Amino acid sequence: MPPTVEPRTSTRVNDFAVKLANVNGTGSASANGLLMQAMFRMGVPVTGKNLFPSNIQGLPTWYEIRVSKDGYNARALDYDLMVAMNSQTYARDVKEVRTGGYLLFDSSWPLDPDLNRDDIHFIGIPLAEMCNIHFNDPRERILMKNVAYAGALCALIKVDMKVVEDLLMEKYSGKEKMRVSNQTALKLGYDYATKHFDCPLPFHLDQMNANADKILIDGNTALALGCVFAGATVAAWYPITPSTSVMDAFKGFCEQFRKDPETKRNNYCILQAEDELAAIGMVIGASWNGARAFTSTSGPGISLMNELLGLAYYAEIPAVIIDVQRVGPSTGMPTRTQQGDLMICAYASHGDTKHILLFPANPHECFDFAAKAFDLAEYFQTPVMILSDLDIGMNDWVVPRLNWDDSYQPNRGLVLTKEQIEELPKFQRYFNHDENFVAARTLPGVHSKGSYFVRGSGHNKFGGYTEIPDEYQEVVDRLLLKHKASAKFVPEPIIQKRAGAKFGVLTLGGCDGAVREALDLLEDRGMPADYMRVRGFPFSDEVVQFLEDHPYTFVVEQNRDAQLRSLLMMETPVSKDKLRSVLVYGGFPLSARHVIEGILSQLT
Amino acid sequence: MPSIAKPIAQHPSLKKNNLGLTVRDYEGTMSTLCAGCGHDSITAAIVRTFWELSTPPHMIAKMSGIGCSSKTPTYFVSGAHGFNSAHGRMPAIVTGANAANRELIYIGVSGDGDSLSIGLGHLSHAIRRNVRMVYVIENNGVYGLTKGQFSASADIGSKSKRGEANRMSPIDPVMLALSLGATFVARSFSGDKEQLVPILKAAFSHRGLALIDVVSPCVTFNDHVGSTKSYLYSRQHQYKATESDFVPPASEIVAHIGSANGHISEATSVTMHDGSVVKFRALPDGYDPTDRQKVFSYLQERQGKGEVPTGLLYLDESVSDVHELNNTPDSALTSIPFEKLCPGNAELQKMLEDFR
Ligand SMILES: Cc1ncc(C[n+]2csc(CCOP(=O)(O)OP(=O)(O)O)c2C)c(N)n1
Ligand code: SF4
Ligand SMILES: [Mg+2]
């Protein structure tokens, strides 16, 4: 057993975790979301993680809510309260309750006595029975059980009933019958709990004011919004979990913001492609014409896009690719999270290729990085991939309110105007480059003197076909320099130093919260460490410096093969002995305990 | 694809089109295909068509995949942008390009391998979307560039150079397109410029995707006895099902050589999206180029007899193209200024209230 550290649990107000075990397709998601949103409105830092199956109806699904007055937003693995609504998983669920914790169950049916624990409290509420009495429609009876347990939780952990009722009013405005049913069910649960148990439980909520400048948003929605604000006009995609909601949201926002007020025409075009080969092809075609175009996909789609990513890289055509990572390889686990696409994205396609990657850690960065990705893609004339993941993309996060800088002007890169082309004696596509090794391009339809033939076949610096070694090398060598130059332009790493730090901890993306929490806990135990989160690839000098400055650095990431560590080994001069791995890749979001156990087990 | 520059000296007496350009202005670099390759004749027909239509070179987008056929866009209209993409992916690239800028005139040149094997899915879906473009399949029944393997368009019994007979049923791009709901379907023969040029002209006026399957013999790998895509076989089996003329927009429709009685009857002329007219003359009895079912049965019957019917075989100007389906503006999406695309911070802040 590796040594471990107990998460802080001393204060019981606004510091606990609830897990809800449900059957998917029974309407639990909306009840759970309601609770989460109510807590957010109470001004309390809260995180919700939906651990759902790749299935439409009937399989186990869990929702975890962590309340942390200190703002920790990673998964907690200790549950103070389990809402056990799924008999299939009951045996597992009952074991996960922390000693001294509580388990809420539907007492309409008897519990399996073999699974009793005498170190936890059981709270039985006849949810099914109550709903059968109060509702006639069979579907409604099932749905309202969820709302009834939500009502019980309002009493047990002090979720403000007024806030919940307001939410129901907003949600079901115009759907009177639904609203009344929901309120009835909520009240049923609330009254039963108040009458039969000592409410509230020792751990519970209390109004705070931590969320005044915050919003509750998922990463996919934020990315879609970012693409709208960045001026993307063409989007091509093929449906795949967990990226589908990017395009759903993009469509919704476009309908809201991009319908021309005068002509009623759509100032955007969304193409549902026949596959991901086509989706990236469409993006490349549109970008070649000068549009800001993007696709969103997940691992299997990235695999398919490889061929054309090489074309865009070699022919120097911008493209923005959003990869909402899920568990691979192959179909893997579509509804589980992982950071397993770093390698394939960094070097996607055959031959010598290297791409620019951005690693957002939360929905706020998703929004900000969208415009960044288009600027980089257009300036460097190359594919840029935003690597989000299922945890960031599909879970609701409490993040600072998004902000758009109205002075922003898109960086369209070096694109020659008609007048500039006219003045040139002759246009040569890859000939003159700037200090970042980018050569000016021309767009079709502007001037016949600017015309050239895009090709993925061997070409020289003039854009002409070649099979001559020197001519070929000259171009690919410049591409390498261009990629290196982009290191200064990707978002800089986030670094947090602590006095007396003995080692470094490096991570990326959605591991951020868990790692930061772990470092606080380690410091409490007298083991301060420095923190760095990389936010882009290629790595900047700052990343190298951080690694050089520490005798060793733990690289925390969510994949089996230490892909981030491999990239650091290949793309920085840092010796591999300085890099130690903490790898968590089972498919659920990271928790501080994973990180602490991973680090402590190697600190001998 | 080595490109060999052509001498640019022009004969002063060369005829000029409406833009003051000669046919030489629509040429590209020297072809590096095998002497006698059918693809070169198609290139010549494309050059002729653009010149006669007075298409501004800078508005042309020449798109292709990979193969001998896909190399040909370098051999026409040097003043146009070109995109020699990846094997089979051309239709997808055009779809995106067209979505971004609908003002360009798109010609996609592909091969039977490029379009009927590796790119079959993209071709099918470009047809379904009715992407406005002229799509030329230079069909030689083989993979020329990889040295003569059978392609998916090889007929049953057709013999390879080594004497092997193909035993799998072919994919006929014309039948495929008809069944997918294509709105402009034609077939021609690379050696028949007289037929091909008017078809190409009509194709450029079409509202959506115009598919032209051009039988184009590969002299190096598929021009022997026993091949059904050879010059000899094509000449012997080509059956001109339809003959058509193209009357550009705003030109008065007057009597035209070959048209019955010197006028166009309602039934045999189709008005194109841009106001031009396609006149069918000498249609076989009962043939209606706007009736998909009839065209289908007619072609099946003829092909059953071993004939290769050619001409502008099917035409429907009533179907929306990809832009109409997406309700996009009449001008290019790329021409919309950023200020119009970005809602701005005030809107963002208002909208974020939904996320509270
Ligand atoms: C992904 C991929 N696979 C295979 C090839 C090799 N390849 C190049 S051209 C070609 C066939 C071309 O046949 P077709 O489209 O009929 O053109 P043709 O040369 O006959 O005109 C193949 C298989 C390739 N370029 N890319
Ligand atoms: S190999 Fe065949 S298709 Fe290719 S250039 Fe030669 S004749 Fe034409
Ligand atoms: Mg071929």
XYZ file of N, CA, C and O in Angstrom, chain B residues 209-348:
560
model
N -23.800 20.345 -58.833
C -22.661 19.539 -59.281
C -22.948 18.929 -60.653
O -23.966 18.265 -60.845
N -22.045 19.203 -61.591
C -22.185 18.638 -62.936
C -21.150 17.543 -63.104
O -19.946 17.805 -63.099
N -21.627 16.315 -63.207
C -20.698 15.197 -63.326
C -20.523 14.811 -64.785
O -21.503 14.534 -65.482
N -19.280 14.803 -65.230
C -19.001 14.392 -66.604
C -18.006 13.235 -66.572
O -16.871 13.388 -66.130
N -18.491 12.087 -66.997
C -17.636 10.902 -67.081
C -17.060 10.882 -68.492
O -17.806 10.780 -69.461
N -15.748 11.029 -68.589
C -15.147 11.063 -69.922
C -14.262 9.836 -70.104
O -13.257 9.680 -69.405
N -14.679 8.979 -71.008
C -13.859 7.802 -71.294
C -12.569 8.300 -71.935
O -12.598 9.037 -72.914
N -11.440 7.913 -71.327
C -10.177 8.551 -71.688
C -9.070 7.492 -71.725
O -8.450 7.196 -70.705
N -8.835 6.927 -72.886
C -7.933 5.778 -72.932
C -6.535 6.045 -72.375
O -5.939 7.096 -72.608
N -6.046 5.051 -71.655
C -4.673 5.064 -71.161
C -3.853 4.283 -72.169
O -3.942 3.065 -72.249
N -3.091 5.015 -72.978
C -2.389 4.332 -74.071
C -1.318 3.380 -73.550
O -0.938 2.433 -74.225
N -0.841 3.631 -72.373
C 0.238 2.809 -71.864
C -0.252 1.514 -71.218
O 0.355 0.469 -71.384
N -1.366 1.584 -70.495
C -1.786 0.384 -69.760
C -3.142 -0.186 -70.154
O -3.534 -1.232 -69.655
N -3.889 0.532 -70.976
C -5.240 0.012 -71.237
C -5.754 0.398 -72.616
O -6.861 0.878 -72.760
N -4.935 0.134 -73.617
C -5.375 0.506 -74.963
C -5.220 -0.671 -75.931
O -5.068 -0.485 -77.123
N -5.224 -1.872 -75.344
C -4.966 -3.062 -76.156
C -6.281 -3.735 -76.550
O -7.352 -3.381 -76.051
N -6.182 -4.717 -77.379
C -7.352 -5.502 -77.756
C -7.863 -6.224 -76.514
O -7.074 -6.759 -75.732
N -9.161 -6.190 -76.309
C -9.711 -6.862 -75.118
C -10.044 -5.872 -74.019
O -10.761 -6.194 -73.085
N -9.539 -4.651 -74.142
C -9.896 -3.628 -73.166
C -11.158 -2.920 -73.633
O -11.339 -2.683 -74.829
N -12.036 -2.575 -72.673
C -13.255 -1.851 -73.062
C -13.109 -0.342 -72.861
O -14.072 0.395 -72.906
N -11.867 0.110 -72.560
C -11.653 1.556 -72.460
C -10.576 1.998 -73.462
O -9.925 3.015 -73.264
N -10.386 1.219 -74.514
C -9.379 1.572 -75.521
C -9.986 2.551 -76.523
O -11.205 2.719 -76.590
N -9.109 3.178 -77.318
C -9.605 4.070 -78.361
C -10.521 3.309 -79.309
O -11.610 3.749 -79.640
N -10.035 2.135 -79.743
C -10.781 1.387 -80.744
C -12.163 1.012 -80.218
O -13.188 1.251 -80.845
N -12.158 0.432 -79.021
C -13.427 -0.023 -78.446
C -14.377 1.174 -78.270
O -15.552 1.115 -78.614
N -13.843 2.267 -77.756
C -14.688 3.433 -77.492
C -15.274 3.980 -78.782
O -16.447 4.320 -78.855
N -14.433 4.062 -79.807
C -14.943 4.582 -81.084
C -16.034 3.672 -81.642
O -17.026 4.144 -82.184
N -15.817 2.366 -81.485
C -16.794 1.427 -82.048
C -18.084 1.359 -81.250
O -19.128 1.059 -81.786
N -17.987 1.611 -79.948
C -19.167 1.403 -79.104
C -19.819 2.678 -78.615
O -20.867 2.647 -78.005
N -19.161 3.814 -78.854
C -19.784 5.070 -78.436
C -21.089 5.235 -79.192
O -21.145 5.072 -80.408
N -22.126 5.549 -78.451
C -23.415 5.789 -79.082
C -23.897 7.141 -78.592
O -24.134 7.332 -77.398
N -23.994 8.086 -79.500
C -24.398 9.426 -79.084
C -25.887 9.445 -78.779
O -26.700 9.540 -79.687
N -26.189 9.297 -77.527
C -27.592 9.259 -77.132
C -28.218 10.634 -77.281
O -29.344 10.766 -77.717
N -27.471 11.643 -76.875
C -28.007 12.997 -76.996
C -26.939 13.868 -77.617
O -25.747 13.612 -77.476
N -27.392 14.896 -78.317
C -26.456 15.907 -78.768
C -27.009 17.229 -78.285
O -28.216 17.460 -78.308
N -26.140 18.061 -77.764
C -26.659 19.297 -77.186
C -25.831 20.490 -77.610
O -24.662 20.370 -77.942
N -26.472 21.634 -77.583
C -25.773 22.897 -77.797
C -25.945 23.729 -76.553
O -26.882 23.522 -75.779
N -25.033 24.661 -76.401
C -25.105 25.527 -75.233
C -25.271 26.959 -75.699
O -24.503 27.443 -76.528
N -26.294 27.610 -75.205
C -26.518 28.999 -75.575
C -26.293 29.863 -74.341
O -27.017 29.752 -73.357
N -25.252 30.701 -74.357
C -24.914 31.462 -73.146
C -26.023 32.426 -72.750
O -26.880 32.756 -73.570
N -25.999 32.895 -71.505
C -27.037 33.803 -71.031
C -27.076 35.055 -71.899
O -26.048 35.462 -72.424
N -28.227 35.613 -72.019
C -28.431 36.881 -72.720
C -28.266 36.767 -74.225
O -28.570 37.699 -74.947
N -27.794 35.619 -74.703
C -27.763 35.465 -76.153
C -29.175 35.137 -76.602
O -29.875 34.377 -75.955
N -29.530 35.696 -77.708
C -30.863 35.425 -78.217
C -30.894 33.985 -78.706
O -29.969 33.510 -79.351
N -31.957 33.307 -78.379
C -32.043 31.939 -78.851
C -32.590 31.952 -80.272
O -33.755 32.248 -80.500
N -31.705 31.687 -81.174
C -32.146 31.659 -82.574
C -31.867 30.266 -83.135
O -31.293 29.416 -82.471
N -32.275 30.125 -84.344
C -32.072 28.836 -84.987
C -30.614 28.416 -84.916
O -29.716 29.242 -85.036
N -30.376 27.209 -84.674
C -29.022 26.729 -84.482
C -28.822 25.513 -85.354
O -29.746 24.722 -85.536
N -27.635 25.393 -85.861
C -27.361 24.265 -86.738
C -27.829 22.961 -86.093
O -27.522 22.691 -84.941
N -28.523 22.225 -86.778
C -28.892 20.896 -86.284
C -30.194 20.865 -85.533
O -30.749 19.806 -85.329
N -30.681 22.004 -85.085
C -31.911 21.937 -84.321
C -33.072 21.725 -85.288
O -33.122 22.298 -86.361
N -33.987 20.894 -84.857
C -35.066 20.509 -85.753
C -35.849 21.727 -86.222
O -36.252 22.554 -85.414
N -36.038 21.869 -87.458
C -36.798 22.955 -88.085
C -36.276 24.350 -87.724
O -36.996 25.326 -87.865
N -35.082 24.449 -87.247
C -34.512 25.764 -86.970
C -35.103 26.464 -85.755
O -34.920 27.635 -85.545
N -35.808 25.771 -84.898
C -36.222 26.395 -83.646
C -36.146 25.344 -82.523
O -36.054 24.160 -82.771
N -36.185 25.858 -81.300
C -36.058 24.913 -80.180
C -37.435 24.664 -79.615
O -38.133 25.600 -79.236
N -37.779 23.444 -79.534
C -39.090 23.148 -78.954
C -38.948 23.137 -77.437
O -37.873 22.870 -76.900
N -40.012 23.420 -76.729
C -40.013 23.476 -75.262
C -39.421 22.214 -74.646
O -38.636 22.265 -73.721
N -39.821 21.099 -75.202
C -39.451 19.816 -74.605
C -37.959 19.542 -74.668
O -37.417 18.799 -73.865
N -37.259 20.128 -75.594
C -35.862 19.752 -75.745
C -34.885 20.859 -75.369
O -33.731 20.809 -75.692
N -35.356 21.888 -74.701
C -34.387 22.872 -74.228
C -34.592 23.084 -72.729
O -35.704 23.031 -72.219
N -33.475 23.253 -72.019
C -33.555 23.456 -70.573
C -32.876 24.768 -70.237
O -31.732 25.004 -70.644
N -33.583 25.609 -69.520
C -32.988 26.887 -69.113
C -32.176 26.671 -67.841
O -32.666 26.114 -66.870
N -30.939 27.100 -67.896
C -30.049 26.894 -66.764
C -30.250 27.998 -65.735
O -30.868 29.029 -65.998
N -29.633 27.756 -64.564
C -29.772 28.656 -63.435
C -29.398 30.085 -63.774
O -29.999 31.036 -63.306
N -28.359 30.249 -64.599
C -27.866 31.601 -64.900
C -28.506 32.192 -66.148
O -28.056 33.199 -66.667
N -29.551 31.554 -66.656
C -30.259 32.130 -67.795
C -29.824 31.572 -69.139
O -30.458 31.831 -70.162
N -28.743 30.820 -69.140
C -28.334 30.211 -70.401
C -29.275 29.046 -70.722
O -30.081 28.649 -69.888
N -29.130 28.522 -71.928
C -30.048 27.457 -72.336
C -29.260 26.286 -72.908
O -28.276 26.484 -73.626
N -29.669 25.099 -72.544
C -29.109 23.917 -73.178
C -30.157 23.377 -74.133
O -31.298 23.142 -73.743
N -29.759 23.250 -75.349
C -30.698 22.747 -76.357
C -30.305 21.326 -76.722
O -29.151 21.065 -77.070
N -31.245 20.447 -76.628
C -30.977 19.071 -77.050
C -31.490 18.935 -78.470
O -32.612 19.337 -78.766
N -30.655 18.410 -79.308
C -31.176 18.153 -80.659
C -31.051 16.667 -80.944
O -30.221 15.982 -80.370
N -31.852 16.226 -81.821
C -31.819 14.832 -82.266
C -31.858 13.848 -81.115
O -31.043 12.924 -81.018
N -32.778 14.066 -80.171
C -32.918 13.094 -79.082
C -33.594 11.839 -79.611
O -34.474 11.932 -80.468
N -33.178 10.676 -79.102
C -33.854 9.467 -79.540
C -35.324 9.516 -79.130
O -35.686 10.212 -78.183
N -36.112 8.747 -79.799
C -37.545 8.725 -79.530
C -37.856 8.485 -78.067
O -37.344 7.547 -77.474
N -38.668 9.320 -77.502
C -39.115 9.101 -76.125
C -38.093 9.471 -75.065
O -38.348 9.334 -73.882
N -36.911 9.948 -75.493
C -35.885 10.290 -74.501
C -36.180 11.652 -73.902
O -36.351 12.641 -74.612
N -36.257 11.704 -72.606
C -36.472 12.985 -71.955
C -35.340 13.201 -70.949
O -35.291 12.549 -69.919
N -34.399 14.102 -71.251
C -33.219 14.277 -70.384
C -33.554 14.853 -69.013
O -32.659 15.019 -68.190
N -34.826 15.140 -68.766
C -35.178 15.654 -67.436
C -35.953 14.612 -66.629
O -36.404 14.898 -65.528
N -36.111 13.419 -67.181
C -36.868 12.376 -66.490
C -35.900 11.268 -66.042
O -35.487 10.419 -66.839
N -35.570 11.305 -64.758
C -34.540 10.416 -64.232
C -34.848 8.945 -64.517
O -33.978 8.177 -64.934
N -36.085 8.547 -64.283
C -36.453 7.135 -64.472
C -36.247 6.688 -65.908
O -35.661 5.632 -66.173
N -36.708 7.539 -66.819
C -36.610 7.170 -68.233
C -35.149 7.106 -68.673
O -34.755 6.219 -69.425
N -34.372 8.066 -68.212
C -32.955 8.079 -68.576
C -32.297 6.809 -68.076
O -31.551 6.133 -68.788
N -32.646 6.476 -66.863
C -32.082 5.274 -66.234
C -32.386 4.029 -67.076
O -31.488 3.263 -67.428
N -33.652 3.864 -67.435
C -34.007 2.645 -68.174
C -33.397 2.665 -69.573
O -32.929 1.637 -70.056
N -33.384 3.836 -70.167
C -32.813 3.930 -71.508
C -31.337 3.511 -71.493
O -30.885 2.717 -72.314
N -30.613 4.067 -70.539
C -29.180 3.765 -70.474
C -28.946 2.286 -70.209
O -28.079 1.654 -70.807
N -29.759 1.734 -69.331
C -29.606 0.326 -68.994
C -29.809 -0.546 -70.231
O -29.039 -1.470 -70.495
N -30.826 -0.173 -70.965
C -31.154 -0.948 -72.163
C -30.004 -0.877 -73.172
O -29.550 -1.887 -73.689
N -29.510 0.336 -73.389
C -28.419 0.509 -74.356
C -27.141 -0.186 -73.916
O -26.456 -0.828 -74.705
N -26.849 -0.009 -72.645
C -25.609 -0.608 -72.143
C -25.694 -2.126 -72.198
O -24.707 -2.804 -72.428
N -26.903 -2.622 -72.008
C -27.125 -4.066 -72.122
C -26.773 -4.581 -73.511
O -26.385 -5.739 -73.688
N -26.877 -3.690 -74.471
C -26.542 -4.088 -75.840
C -25.071 -3.834 -76.160
O -24.663 -3.918 -77.320
N -24.325 -3.481 -75.162
C -22.896 -3.281 -75.374
C -22.540 -1.901 -75.903
O -21.425 -1.657 -76.320
N -23.502 -0.985 -75.862
C -23.203 0.358 -76.332
C -22.780 1.254 -75.165
O -23.082 0.972 -74.011
N -22.075 2.317 -75.501
C -21.704 3.295 -74.477
C -22.398 4.607 -74.845
O -21.879 5.389 -75.632
N -23.591 4.835 -74.308
C -24.306 6.053 -74.683
C -23.585 7.283 -74.136
O -23.154 7.298 -72.981
N -23.437 8.298 -74.975
C -22.764 9.525 -74.539
C -23.678 10.719 -74.769
O -24.707 10.608 -75.427
N -23.246 11.844 -74.229
C -24.013 13.078 -74.353
C -24.368 13.623 -72.988
O -23.980 13.055 -71.952
N -25.066 14.742 -72.982
C -25.604 15.265 -71.722
C -26.855 14.448 -71.441
O -27.887 14.607 -72.094
N -26.740 13.534 -70.498
C -27.747 12.482 -70.368
C -28.903 12.858 -69.449
O -30.021 12.417 -69.628
N -28.588 13.663 -68.439
C -29.645 13.999 -67.486
C -29.395 15.398 -66.941
O -28.254 15.776 -66.641
N -30.452 16.143 -66.763
C -30.311 17.526 -66.323
C -31.522 17.948 -65.507
O -32.663 17.764 -65.931
N -31.236 18.498 -64.327
C -32.320 18.997 -63.482
C -31.849 20.290 -62.829
O -30.936 20.276 -61.995
N -32.457 21.396 -63.210
C -32.031 22.692 -62.664
C -32.854 23.115 -61.454
O -32.704 24.217 -60.952
N -33.709 22.231 -60.972
C -34.645 22.661 -59.924
C -34.118 22.407 -58.508
O -34.732 22.822 -57.533
N -32.990 21.718 -58.400
C -32.538 21.308 -57.062
C -31.565 22.328 -56.463
O -30.656 22.804 -57.140
N -31.752 22.657 -55.209
C -30.900 23.632 -54.520
C -29.467 23.134 -54.411
O -29.227 21.940 -54.270
N -28.531 24.051 -54.433
C -27.138 23.659 -54.226
C -26.795 23.799 -52.740
O -27.647 24.159 -51.926
N -25.557 23.483 -52.409
C -25.145 23.436 -51.006
C -25.393 24.773 -50.292
O -25.743 24.813 -49.114
N -25.253 25.866 -51.009
C -25.461 27.170 -50.367
C -26.932 27.465 -50.113
O -27.297 27.982 -49.066
N -27.743 27.122 -51.090
C -29.171 27.334 -50.884
C -29.656 26.476 -49.717
O -30.463 26.913 -48.899
N -29.123 25.252 -49.636
C -29.508 24.363 -48.536
C -29.110 24.945 -47.191
O -29.752 24.701 -46.173
N -28.006 25.689 -47.190
C -27.510 26.234 -45.927
C -27.887 27.697 -45.715
O -27.429 28.311 -44.743
N -28.664 28.237 -46.618
C -29.143 29.615 -46.485
C -28.011 30.625 -46.274
O -28.110 31.553 -45.486
N -26.927 30.419 -46.982
C -25.783 31.338 -46.866
C -25.997 32.534 -47.799
O -26.825 32.479 -48.702
N -25.227 33.605 -47.594
C -25.405 34.802 -48.432
C -25.021 34.537 -49.895
O -24.318 33.571 -50.187
N -25.455 35.423 -50.775
C -25.141 35.267 -52.197
C -23.661 35.470 -52.488
O -23.134 34.956 -53.461
N -23.004 36.270 -51.652
C -21.570 36.476 -51.879
C -20.772 35.562 -50.952
O -21.333 34.896 -50.088
N -19.469 35.557 -51.141
C -18.604 34.633 -50.406
C -18.646 34.896 -48.898
O -18.661 36.052 -48.463
N -18.639 33.830 -48.119
C -18.536 33.992 -46.656
C -17.240 34.714 -46.307
O -17.174 35.447 -45.322
N -16.208 34.503 -47.116
C -14.918 35.142 -46.832
C -14.970 36.656 -47.021
O -14.050 37.348 -46.608
N -16.029 37.156 -47.633
C -16.076 38.611 -47.839
C -16.765 39.340 -46.682
O -16.844 40.560 -46.674
N -17.258 38.584 -45.700
C -17.932 39.238 -44.571
C -16.880 39.798 -43.609
O -15.995 39.072 -43.176
N -16.964 41.087 -43.282
C -15.949 41.649 -42.381
C -16.052 41.064 -40.971
O -17.140 40.689 -40.523
N -14.923 40.989 -40.294
C -14.857 40.394 -38.957
C -15.853 41.036 -37.998
O -16.498 40.356 -37.191
N -16.009 42.341 -38.111
C -16.902 43.064 -37.201
C -18.323 42.491 -37.262
O -19.062 42.530 -36.287
N -18.670 41.985 -38.406
C -20.008 41.436 -38.568
C -20.093 40.007 -38.014
O -21.183 39.505 -37.731
N -18.959 39.372 -37.889
C -18.945 37.973 -37.449
C -18.841 37.845 -35.940
O -19.318 36.883 -35.345
N -18.155 38.828 -35.317
C -17.912 38.727 -33.880
C -18.979 39.514 -33.129
O -19.134 40.715 -33.331
N -19.733 38.857 -32.268
C -20.833 39.541 -31.581
C -20.371 40.624 -30.595
O -21.151 41.507 -30.265
N -19.138 40.555 -30.117
C -18.646 41.589 -29.208
C -18.947 41.284 -27.742
O -19.808 40.477 -27.410
N -18.213 41.972 -26.874
C -18.279 41.641 -25.444
C -19.633 41.935 -24.810
O -20.077 41.209 -23.933
N -20.282 42.995 -25.264
C -21.571 43.335 -24.645
C -22.555 42.185 -24.833
O -23.238 41.763 -23.887
N -22.594 41.646 -26.046
C -23.476 40.507 -26.324
C -23.073 39.296 -25.494
O -23.913 38.548 -24.993
N -21.762 39.111 -25.377
C -21.275 37.961 -24.602
C -21.768 38.051 -23.164
O -22.295 37.081 -22.606
